[in-house]
Amino acid sequence: MKKILITGALGQIGTELITYMRDESLLEAGPFELLDVVDGARVAEVCKKHGINQIIHLAAILSANAEKNPQLAYDINMNGTYNVLEVAREQGIAVFTPSSIAAFGASTPADNTPQDTIQRPSTMYGVTKVAGELLCDYYYKRYGVDTRGVRFPGIISHGALPGGGTTDYAVHIYYEALKQKKYESYIGAGTYMDMMYMHDALKSIHDLMEANPDKLVHRNAFNVTAMSFDPEMLAAEIRKHIPEFQLTYNVDPVRQAIANSWPNSLDDSAAREEWGWNPDYDLSSMTKDMLEKLAVKLNINK
Ligand code: SER
């Protein structure tokens, strides 16, 4: 039986991944442990105690928050990943940990960004994600630890809110569209970034961890995307459901600079070829579902 430890379990992805994985293993409830990933001995203890054979390591400080406290981001993102890999090596555990579009920088080709290309990010978050990719590959090659990962784009969901990323505007806009019929964006018009609906993010984690290892040429980490849009495109899609919706701008220079350094659109053909990646939602189907689910959550009649 699979015994999975999910770090960052209370975050945007973790809260939904738990339900998804528990359905999958037909467990109705599972154990919860308070765990600081910076404490390597405790990571080892929790894995031993529960007989863990797979770690999905999500705990991290996201891009915008990392720029507010780069030292903390380094500690959690780097040492957390290192501790997870060391415990995985010692206890024979498989590891999934996400990288990000943040693993690219201004010198990376911005359109149709290839799987294997220049990675010189300018944010602390990006630095830790590139280092994490390299460490994961190192543990696979040197120690045979089954490490796998994807480069997530902005993840859009109606459950727990994202915690301090650059792409968060694309979640907040739906809440404000329903609540206020207007939104002031901190990301400027014409700024394209890759995005994905939570359903597809969960599917990508599951499908990559289930993939036949013989087919994997890459491991850490695969470009994955479902759509690329700028705030204007997103607003136009929302207006199909809420015609009065108004989008204004108050650009935040820090997050705008981060967004400018990231790709406009990823080439995810390696993921498609090596493990059958294929997202279910595009901008139109995601927007319809987001507004329906959020209207229920917020108790708002559109
Ligand atoms: N959504 C993340 C962020 O904006 C990207 O990995 O930080």
mmCIF file of N, CA, C and O in Angstrom, residues 61-64 66-67 70 73 77 100-106 120-130 166 254-255 257-259 261-262:
data_model
loop_
_atom_site.group_PDB
_atom_site.id
_atom_site.type_symbol
_atom_site.label_atom_id
_atom_site.label_comp_id
_atom_site.label_asym_id
_atom_site.label_seq_id
_atom_site.Cartn_x
_atom_site.Cartn_y
_atom_site.Cartn_z
ATOM 1 N N ILE A 61 8.191 28.562 0.365
ATOM 2 C CA ILE A 61 7.791 29.981 0.340
ATOM 3 C C ILE A 61 7.722 30.382 -1.133
ATOM 4 O O ILE A 61 8.685 30.204 -1.879
ATOM 5 N N LEU A 62 6.584 30.933 -1.549
ATOM 6 C CA LEU A 62 6.384 31.291 -2.966
ATOM 7 C C LEU A 62 7.125 32.589 -3.343
ATOM 8 O O LEU A 62 7.671 33.271 -2.488
ATOM 9 N N SER A 63 7.061 32.901 -4.643
ATOM 10 C CA SER A 63 7.965 33.906 -5.216
ATOM 11 C C SER A 63 7.890 35.296 -4.573
ATOM 12 O O SER A 63 8.927 35.875 -4.221
ATOM 13 N N ALA A 64 6.696 35.852 -4.442
ATOM 14 C CA ALA A 64 6.585 37.226 -3.933
ATOM 15 C C ALA A 64 6.950 37.271 -2.457
ATOM 16 O O ALA A 64 7.676 38.161 -2.001
ATOM 17 N N ALA A 66 8.935 35.247 -0.962
ATOM 18 C CA ALA A 66 10.371 34.975 -0.856
ATOM 19 C C ALA A 66 11.178 36.259 -1.024
ATOM 20 O O ALA A 66 12.231 36.423 -0.404
ATOM 21 N N GLU A 67 10.693 37.180 -1.865
ATOM 22 C CA GLU A 67 11.423 38.453 -2.031
ATOM 23 C C GLU A 67 11.298 39.331 -0.791
ATOM 24 O O GLU A 67 12.131 40.201 -0.558
ATOM 25 N N PRO A 70 14.136 36.752 1.812
ATOM 26 C CA PRO A 70 14.920 35.770 1.053
ATOM 27 C C PRO A 70 15.637 34.758 1.947
ATOM 28 O O PRO A 70 15.804 33.604 1.565
ATOM 29 N N ALA A 73 13.192 32.140 2.934
ATOM 30 C CA ALA A 73 12.860 31.331 1.752
ATOM 31 C C ALA A 73 13.991 30.355 1.444
ATOM 32 O O ALA A 73 13.753 29.188 1.123
ATOM 33 N N ASN A 77 13.030 26.512 1.614
ATOM 34 C CA ASN A 77 13.002 25.866 0.296
ATOM 35 C C ASN A 77 14.216 24.967 0.082
ATOM 36 O O ASN A 77 14.085 23.848 -0.426
ATOM 37 N N SER A 100 8.974 25.091 -10.828
ATOM 38 C CA SER A 100 8.072 26.195 -11.152
ATOM 39 C C SER A 100 8.539 26.898 -12.419
ATOM 40 O O SER A 100 9.715 26.805 -12.798
ATOM 41 N N ILE A 101 7.618 27.648 -13.030
ATOM 42 C CA ILE A 101 8.011 28.555 -14.110
ATOM 43 C C ILE A 101 9.067 29.550 -13.611
ATOM 44 O O ILE A 101 9.799 30.138 -14.402
ATOM 45 N N ALA A 102 9.139 29.691 -12.284
ATOM 46 C CA ALA A 102 10.125 30.594 -11.678
ATOM 47 C C ALA A 102 11.548 30.087 -11.834
ATOM 48 O O ALA A 102 12.500 30.819 -11.536
ATOM 49 N N ALA A 103 11.713 28.837 -12.286
ATOM 50 C CA ALA A 103 13.063 28.291 -12.488
ATOM 51 C C ALA A 103 13.703 28.871 -13.754
ATOM 52 O O ALA A 103 14.839 28.543 -14.078
ATOM 53 N N PHE A 104 12.947 29.711 -14.473
ATOM 54 C CA PHE A 104 13.483 30.392 -15.654
ATOM 55 C C PHE A 104 13.711 31.867 -15.333
ATOM 56 O O PHE A 104 13.206 32.381 -14.334
ATOM 57 N N GLY A 105 14.454 32.533 -16.203
ATOM 58 C CA GLY A 105 14.740 33.950 -15.977
ATOM 59 C C GLY A 105 14.714 34.733 -17.277
ATOM 60 O O GLY A 105 14.322 34.200 -18.328
ATOM 61 N N ALA A 106 15.150 35.970 -17.204
ATOM 62 C CA ALA A 106 15.029 36.870 -18.356
ATOM 63 C C ALA A 106 15.845 36.411 -19.562
ATOM 64 O O ALA A 106 15.528 36.762 -20.698
ATOM 65 N N ARG A 120 18.507 30.835 -15.534
ATOM 66 C CA ARG A 120 19.231 31.816 -14.713
ATOM 67 C C ARG A 120 18.205 32.738 -14.059
ATOM 68 O O ARG A 120 18.085 33.909 -14.425
ATOM 69 N N PRO A 121 17.423 32.218 -13.085
ATOM 70 C CA PRO A 121 16.377 33.047 -12.469
ATOM 71 C C PRO A 121 16.973 34.181 -11.630
ATOM 72 O O PRO A 121 18.110 34.080 -11.166
ATOM 73 N N SER A 122 16.169 35.234 -11.435
ATOM 74 C CA SER A 122 16.651 36.386 -10.671
ATOM 75 C C SER A 122 15.946 36.523 -9.323
ATOM 76 O O SER A 122 16.139 37.520 -8.635
ATOM 77 N N THR A 123 15.114 35.549 -8.959
ATOM 78 C CA THR A 123 14.441 35.600 -7.653
ATOM 79 C C THR A 123 15.002 34.520 -6.736
ATOM 80 O O THR A 123 15.490 33.494 -7.210
ATOM 81 N N MET A 124 14.885 34.736 -5.422
ATOM 82 C CA MET A 124 15.334 33.708 -4.477
ATOM 83 C C MET A 124 14.504 32.432 -4.664
ATOM 84 O O MET A 124 15.035 31.313 -4.620
ATOM 85 N N TYR A 125 13.207 32.595 -4.880
ATOM 86 C CA TYR A 125 12.343 31.432 -5.126
ATOM 87 C C TYR A 125 12.863 30.630 -6.322
ATOM 88 O O TYR A 125 13.009 29.406 -6.247
ATOM 89 N N GLY A 126 13.178 31.346 -7.406
ATOM 90 C CA GLY A 126 13.673 30.675 -8.612
ATOM 91 C C GLY A 126 15.004 29.976 -8.382
ATOM 92 O O GLY A 126 15.232 28.858 -8.848
ATOM 93 N N VAL A 127 15.887 30.649 -7.636
ATOM 94 C CA VAL A 127 17.198 30.057 -7.330
ATOM 95 C C VAL A 127 16.992 28.734 -6.581
ATOM 96 O O VAL A 127 17.615 27.715 -6.895
ATOM 97 N N THR A 128 16.091 28.739 -5.595
ATOM 98 C CA THR A 128 15.877 27.509 -4.810
ATOM 99 C C THR A 128 15.195 26.433 -5.656
ATOM 100 O O THR A 128 15.412 25.244 -5.442
ATOM 101 N N LYS A 129 14.382 26.848 -6.621
ATOM 102 C CA LYS A 129 13.707 25.844 -7.468
ATOM 103 C C LYS A 129 14.696 25.190 -8.433
ATOM 104 O O LYS A 129 14.647 23.979 -8.640
ATOM 105 N N VAL A 130 15.587 25.986 -9.034
ATOM 106 C CA VAL A 130 16.606 25.387 -9.918
ATOM 107 C C VAL A 130 17.497 24.453 -9.104
ATOM 108 O O VAL A 130 17.778 23.318 -9.517
ATOM 109 N N THR A 166 3.388 35.230 -7.401
ATOM 110 C CA THR A 166 3.241 36.296 -8.391
ATOM 111 C C THR A 166 1.984 36.081 -9.229
ATOM 112 O O THR A 166 1.365 37.022 -9.705
ATOM 113 N N VAL A 254 7.429 45.108 -7.887
ATOM 114 C CA VAL A 254 8.178 43.893 -7.497
ATOM 115 C C VAL A 254 7.607 42.671 -8.217
ATOM 116 O O VAL A 254 8.325 41.911 -8.879
ATOM 117 N N ARG A 255 6.300 42.490 -8.106
ATOM 118 C CA ARG A 255 5.699 41.306 -8.727
ATOM 119 C C ARG A 255 5.688 41.414 -10.248
ATOM 120 O O ARG A 255 5.825 40.416 -10.952
ATOM 121 N N ALA A 257 8.068 42.832 -12.028
ATOM 122 C CA ALA A 257 9.437 42.484 -12.463
ATOM 123 C C ALA A 257 9.621 40.969 -12.444
ATOM 124 O O ALA A 257 10.253 40.396 -13.341
ATOM 125 N N ILE A 258 9.059 40.312 -11.440
ATOM 126 C CA ILE A 258 9.154 38.842 -11.381
ATOM 127 C C ILE A 258 8.439 38.250 -12.597
ATOM 128 O O ILE A 258 8.994 37.411 -13.319
ATOM 129 N N ALA A 259 7.222 38.722 -12.832
ATOM 130 C CA ALA A 259 6.436 38.187 -13.969
ATOM 131 C C ALA A 259 7.166 38.422 -15.294
ATOM 132 O O ALA A 259 7.188 37.550 -16.164
ATOM 133 N N SER A 261 10.235 38.440 -15.837
ATOM 134 C CA SER A 261 11.407 37.561 -15.985
ATOM 135 C C SER A 261 11.000 36.112 -16.270
ATOM 136 O O SER A 261 11.854 35.281 -16.560
ATOM 137 N N TRP A 262 9.721 35.801 -16.180
ATOM 138 C CA TRP A 262 9.242 34.432 -16.393
ATOM 139 C C TRP A 262 8.765 34.246 -17.834
ATOM 140 O O TRP A 262 8.441 35.210 -18.528
#
